[in-house]
Short mmCIF file of C-alpha atoms in Angstrom, two decimals:
data_model
loop_
_atom_site.label_atom_id
_atom_site.label_comp_id
_atom_site.label_asym_id
_atom_site.label_seq_id
_atom_site.Cartn_x
_atom_site.Cartn_y
_atom_site.Cartn_z
CA UNK A 1 -15.20 15.11 -10.27
CA UNK A 2 -12.03 13.32 -10.65
CA UNK A 3 -11.79 10.01 -8.53
CA UNK A 4 -9.03 7.82 -7.28
CA UNK A 5 -11.18 4.48 -5.84
CA UNK A 6 -9.71 2.29 -3.95
CA UNK A 7 -11.49 -1.17 -3.91
CA UNK A 8 -12.03 -1.57 0.25
CA UNK A 9 -11.93 0.64 2.95
CA UNK A 10 -11.07 -1.90 5.84
CA UNK A 11 -9.58 -5.08 5.29
CA UNK A 12 -8.74 -7.89 7.91
CA UNK A 13 -6.34 -10.93 7.12
CA UNK A 14 -4.36 -13.40 8.49
CA UNK A 15 -0.78 -13.74 8.60
CA UNK A 16 0.51 -15.61 5.62
CA UNK A 17 -2.44 -14.62 3.36
CA UNK A 18 -1.93 -13.14 -0.28
CA UNK A 19 -3.57 -9.87 -0.19
CA UNK A 20 -4.44 -7.85 -3.43
CA UNK A 21 -5.55 -4.23 -2.94
CA UNK A 22 -6.75 -2.51 -6.07
CA UNK A 23 -6.63 1.05 -7.05
CA UNK A 24 -8.93 2.38 -10.09
CA UNK A 25 -8.42 6.35 -11.15
CA UNK A 26 -10.71 7.78 -13.79
CA UNK A 27 -8.58 10.61 -15.03
CA UNK A 28 -6.40 8.87 -17.70
CA UNK A 29 -3.45 9.75 -15.48
CA UNK A 30 -0.02 7.97 -16.55
CA UNK A 31 1.39 8.12 -12.71
CA UNK A 32 -0.01 5.97 -10.39
CA UNK A 33 1.73 5.69 -6.50
CA UNK A 34 1.20 3.21 -3.88
CA UNK A 35 2.06 4.41 -0.16
CA UNK A 36 1.78 3.47 3.44
CA UNK A 37 1.26 5.60 5.99
CA UNK A 38 1.93 4.70 9.60
CA UNK A 39 1.04 7.21 12.96
CA UNK A 40 4.45 9.28 13.32
CA UNK A 41 5.79 8.66 10.00
CA UNK A 42 5.10 10.38 6.88
CA UNK A 43 3.57 9.10 3.57
CA UNK A 44 6.32 6.15 2.65
CA UNK A 45 6.09 5.08 -1.42
CA UNK A 46 6.12 1.49 -1.50
CA UNK A 47 5.92 1.35 -5.76
CA UNK A 48 5.04 3.29 -8.71
CA UNK A 49 4.30 3.16 -12.37
CA UNK A 50 4.52 5.92 -15.15
CA UNK A 51 3.20 3.63 -17.59
CA UNK A 52 1.09 0.64 -18.46
CA UNK A 53 3.74 -2.63 -17.57
CA UNK A 54 6.20 -0.35 -16.01
CA UNK A 55 6.72 -0.47 -12.51
CA UNK A 56 9.59 0.83 -10.31
CA UNK A 57 10.34 0.13 -6.57
CA UNK A 58 10.13 3.42 -4.24
CA UNK A 59 10.93 3.40 -0.56
CA UNK A 60 10.00 0.08 0.69
CA UNK A 61 9.04 -2.56 -1.39
CA UNK A 62 10.01 -5.47 0.69
CA UNK A 63 7.05 -8.18 0.72
CA UNK A 64 5.09 -6.20 -2.02
CA UNK A 65 4.78 -6.70 -5.43
CA UNK A 66 2.27 -4.49 -7.63
CA UNK A 67 0.73 -4.83 -11.21
CA UNK A 68 -0.27 -2.32 -13.72
CA UNK A 69 -1.99 -4.38 -17.07
CA UNK A 70 -4.68 -1.41 -17.69
CA UNK A 71 -3.85 2.50 -17.51
CA UNK A 72 -6.14 3.30 -14.76
CA UNK A 73 -5.95 0.09 -12.53
CA UNK A 74 -2.59 -0.16 -10.28
CA UNK A 75 -2.67 -3.31 -7.81
CA UNK A 76 -0.60 -3.84 -4.94
CA UNK A 77 0.39 -7.34 -3.96
CA UNK A 78 1.29 -8.39 -0.39
CA UNK A 79 2.58 -12.03 -1.27
CA UNK A 80 2.72 -13.29 2.47
CA UNK A 81 1.06 -10.97 4.74
CA UNK A 82 2.56 -10.15 7.96
CA UNK A 83 1.43 -8.30 11.53
CA UNK A 84 4.25 -5.52 10.42
CA UNK A 85 2.26 -4.75 7.40
CA UNK A 86 -0.65 -3.49 9.19
CA UNK A 87 -1.35 -0.15 8.53
CA UNK A 88 -2.96 2.72 6.25
CA UNK A 89 -2.55 1.97 2.43
CA UNK A 90 -3.06 5.28 -0.10
CA UNK A 91 -3.04 4.91 -3.84
CA UNK A 92 -2.65 8.08 -5.87
CA UNK A 93 -2.38 9.14 -9.15
CA UNK A 94 -1.28 12.31 -11.36
CA UNK A 95 -0.44 13.54 -14.83
CA UNK A 96 2.96 13.38 -16.44
CA UNK A 97 3.27 17.04 -16.02
CA UNK A 98 5.87 18.24 -13.91
CA UNK A 99 5.14 21.90 -12.09
CA UNK A 100 2.12 22.29 -9.59
CA UNK A 101 0.38 19.08 -10.74
CA UNK A 102 -0.90 17.72 -7.89
CA UNK A 103 -1.71 13.88 -6.72
CA UNK A 104 -4.76 12.96 -6.32
CA UNK A 105 -5.30 10.15 -3.50
CA UNK A 106 -7.92 7.52 -2.82
CA UNK A 107 -10.17 7.50 0.24
CA UNK A 108 -7.22 4.66 1.94
CA UNK A 109 -7.57 0.98 2.95
CA UNK A 110 -6.84 0.19 6.53
CA UNK A 111 -5.28 -3.18 6.65
CA UNK A 112 -5.33 -5.24 9.55
CA UNK A 113 -3.25 -8.34 9.67
CA UNK A 114 -3.49 -10.90 12.52
CA UNK B 1 19.16 11.16 3.94
CA UNK B 2 16.25 13.23 3.22
CA UNK B 3 14.29 14.74 5.78
CA UNK B 4 11.13 16.80 6.12
CA UNK B 5 10.46 17.72 9.71
CA UNK B 6 6.98 19.58 10.85
CA UNK B 7 5.80 20.08 14.35
CA UNK B 8 3.62 16.95 15.45
CA UNK B 9 0.44 18.84 16.81
CA UNK B 10 -1.12 22.19 17.16
CA UNK B 11 -3.82 23.83 18.98
CA UNK B 12 -5.50 27.14 18.07
CA UNK B 13 -8.86 28.72 18.66
CA UNK B 14 -11.60 29.29 16.28
CA UNK B 15 -11.31 32.72 14.50
CA UNK B 16 -7.51 32.91 15.39
CA UNK B 17 -4.61 32.59 12.99
CA UNK B 18 -2.08 29.36 13.12
CA UNK B 19 1.07 29.48 11.24
CA UNK B 20 2.37 25.54 10.54
CA UNK B 21 5.94 25.22 9.95
CA UNK B 22 8.23 22.87 7.61
CA UNK B 23 11.88 22.38 7.19
CA UNK B 24 13.37 20.29 4.91
CA UNK B 25 16.47 18.85 3.58
CA UNK B 26 16.35 16.98 0.32
CA UNK B 27 18.54 15.98 -2.91
CA UNK B 28 17.74 18.36 -4.78
CA UNK B 29 14.02 20.73 -4.98
CA UNK B 30 11.36 20.57 -7.74
CA UNK B 31 8.64 22.43 -5.82
CA UNK B 32 6.85 22.27 -1.95
CA UNK B 33 3.04 20.96 -1.79
CA UNK B 34 0.84 21.14 1.13
CA UNK B 35 -2.05 18.94 1.61
CA UNK B 36 -4.79 18.89 3.98
CA UNK B 37 -5.75 15.35 5.51
CA UNK B 38 -8.82 14.59 7.55
CA UNK B 39 -9.18 11.56 10.02
CA UNK B 40 -10.01 8.79 7.98
CA UNK B 41 -10.02 10.44 4.81
CA UNK B 42 -7.69 10.87 1.49
CA UNK B 43 -4.94 13.73 1.65
CA UNK B 44 -6.50 16.92 -0.47
CA UNK B 45 -4.33 19.31 -2.57
CA UNK B 46 -3.96 22.75 -0.84
CA UNK B 47 -1.04 24.53 -2.17
CA UNK B 48 2.30 24.46 -4.28
CA UNK B 49 5.13 26.47 -3.75
CA UNK B 50 8.39 26.47 -6.12
CA UNK B 51 9.52 30.19 -6.27
CA UNK B 52 10.50 31.94 -3.33
CA UNK B 53 7.80 33.96 -1.70
CA UNK B 54 4.18 33.87 -0.93
CA UNK B 55 0.93 32.01 -2.41
CA UNK B 56 -2.27 33.03 -1.15
CA UNK B 57 -5.46 31.17 -1.65
CA UNK B 58 -8.54 32.57 0.00
CA UNK B 59 -8.04 31.85 4.11
CA UNK B 60 -4.88 29.61 3.14
CA UNK B 61 -1.51 31.18 2.16
CA UNK B 62 1.84 29.47 1.94
CA UNK B 63 5.58 30.87 2.02
CA UNK B 64 8.74 29.31 1.03
CA UNK B 65 12.25 30.22 1.32
CA UNK B 66 14.38 27.63 -0.92
CA UNK B 67 17.55 29.43 0.87
CA UNK B 68 16.59 28.16 4.11
CA UNK B 69 15.03 24.96 3.07
CA UNK B 70 11.60 26.20 4.94
CA UNK B 71 8.11 26.70 4.39
CA UNK B 72 4.88 27.84 6.33
CA UNK B 73 1.36 27.21 5.97
CA UNK B 74 -1.07 29.97 7.55
CA UNK B 75 -4.03 29.53 8.16
CA UNK B 76 -6.54 32.58 8.93
CA UNK B 77 -9.66 32.89 10.66
CA UNK B 78 -9.69 29.38 11.75
CA UNK B 79 -12.73 27.32 11.68
CA UNK B 80 -13.99 24.03 13.41
CA UNK B 81 -13.35 22.58 9.99
CA UNK B 82 -9.97 23.35 9.72
CA UNK B 83 -9.28 20.46 12.70
CA UNK B 84 -7.06 18.10 10.31
CA UNK B 85 -3.31 17.07 9.39
CA UNK B 86 -1.93 18.99 7.42
CA UNK B 87 1.38 17.45 5.50
CA UNK B 88 4.07 19.17 4.12
CA UNK B 89 5.65 17.17 0.91
CA UNK B 90 8.75 18.01 -1.17
CA UNK B 91 9.68 17.11 -4.88
CA UNK B 92 13.25 15.94 -4.83
CA UNK B 93 15.64 15.76 -7.98
CA UNK B 94 14.21 12.79 -9.28
CA UNK B 95 10.71 13.94 -8.75
CA UNK B 96 9.93 12.04 -6.07
CA UNK B 97 7.48 13.45 -3.17
CA UNK B 98 9.13 13.29 0.07
CA UNK B 99 6.34 13.52 2.81
CA UNK B 100 6.56 15.08 6.33
CA UNK B 101 5.17 12.77 9.02
CA UNK B 102 2.15 15.69 9.38
CA UNK B 103 1.01 18.25 11.54
CA UNK B 104 -2.36 17.38 13.73
CA UNK B 105 -4.25 20.76 13.99
CA UNK B 106 -6.79 20.98 16.51
CA UNK B 107 -9.34 23.72 16.92
CA UNK B 108 -11.05 24.86 19.90
CA UNK B 109 -14.07 26.81 20.47
#
C-alpha cells in the first residue's frame, strides 16, 4: 500500500517559532510537493522538488523554505511562524512520468500559530 | 491569470445522481484530475481526463470538453459515504497542477 506520511496531524506553535513539517514517502517518487489548504481556496503550492537537493518555488513561497536531502523525505520549514500561516499543510508525491500519473497525499498537518 | 471554478456546495439525496461542474482557464492544458477529500483526510485520486469525452469508473464518471474549458464529475447511486469535497485540478503547460477550491457534497437520506 503506497504511503505518504506526515510527521504530525496537529501542531500548535507560537508566533516567531521555527517550525519543521516532515514528509516521508515510500514509493521511490522523484516529485514531492508542499501545499497549504485554506477554506474557500484551492490547494496552493508552496514549494516542490523534482530530485534530491533540488527545490523550486511554487505560488506562495514567502515565509517558507524546504529541504530535500534524501529522495524519500521533503521537509517544509517556517522560518518564523506567523498567525497567517495557520492552515492545513499537505505533502504529496508523484512519479516523474506525465500522463495520468496521480499525486499521492499525506494525511495533512493542521498547524495553528498563536 | 489561471482560474478553476467549482460550486462551493451541493446537496443531493441518497440513491440519486449528482453532477459537479468545473470550468477552467489555464495557460495550457495537460490533463484534468478529480480528487475526493473526506473531512480531515487527504485527497484521493478519482479520475483523469486528457481527451474530450467521458471516462467511466463504476459509479463515477468524468467528462471533458477542452474547447469549452469544462469538465464534470457524475456520481450515480449516491451513498452516504460519498459525502465529501470534490476537487478539480488542471495540469497546465508547465505541468503544474492548478486546483479549484473544491465542492462540498452533502448527501441526505
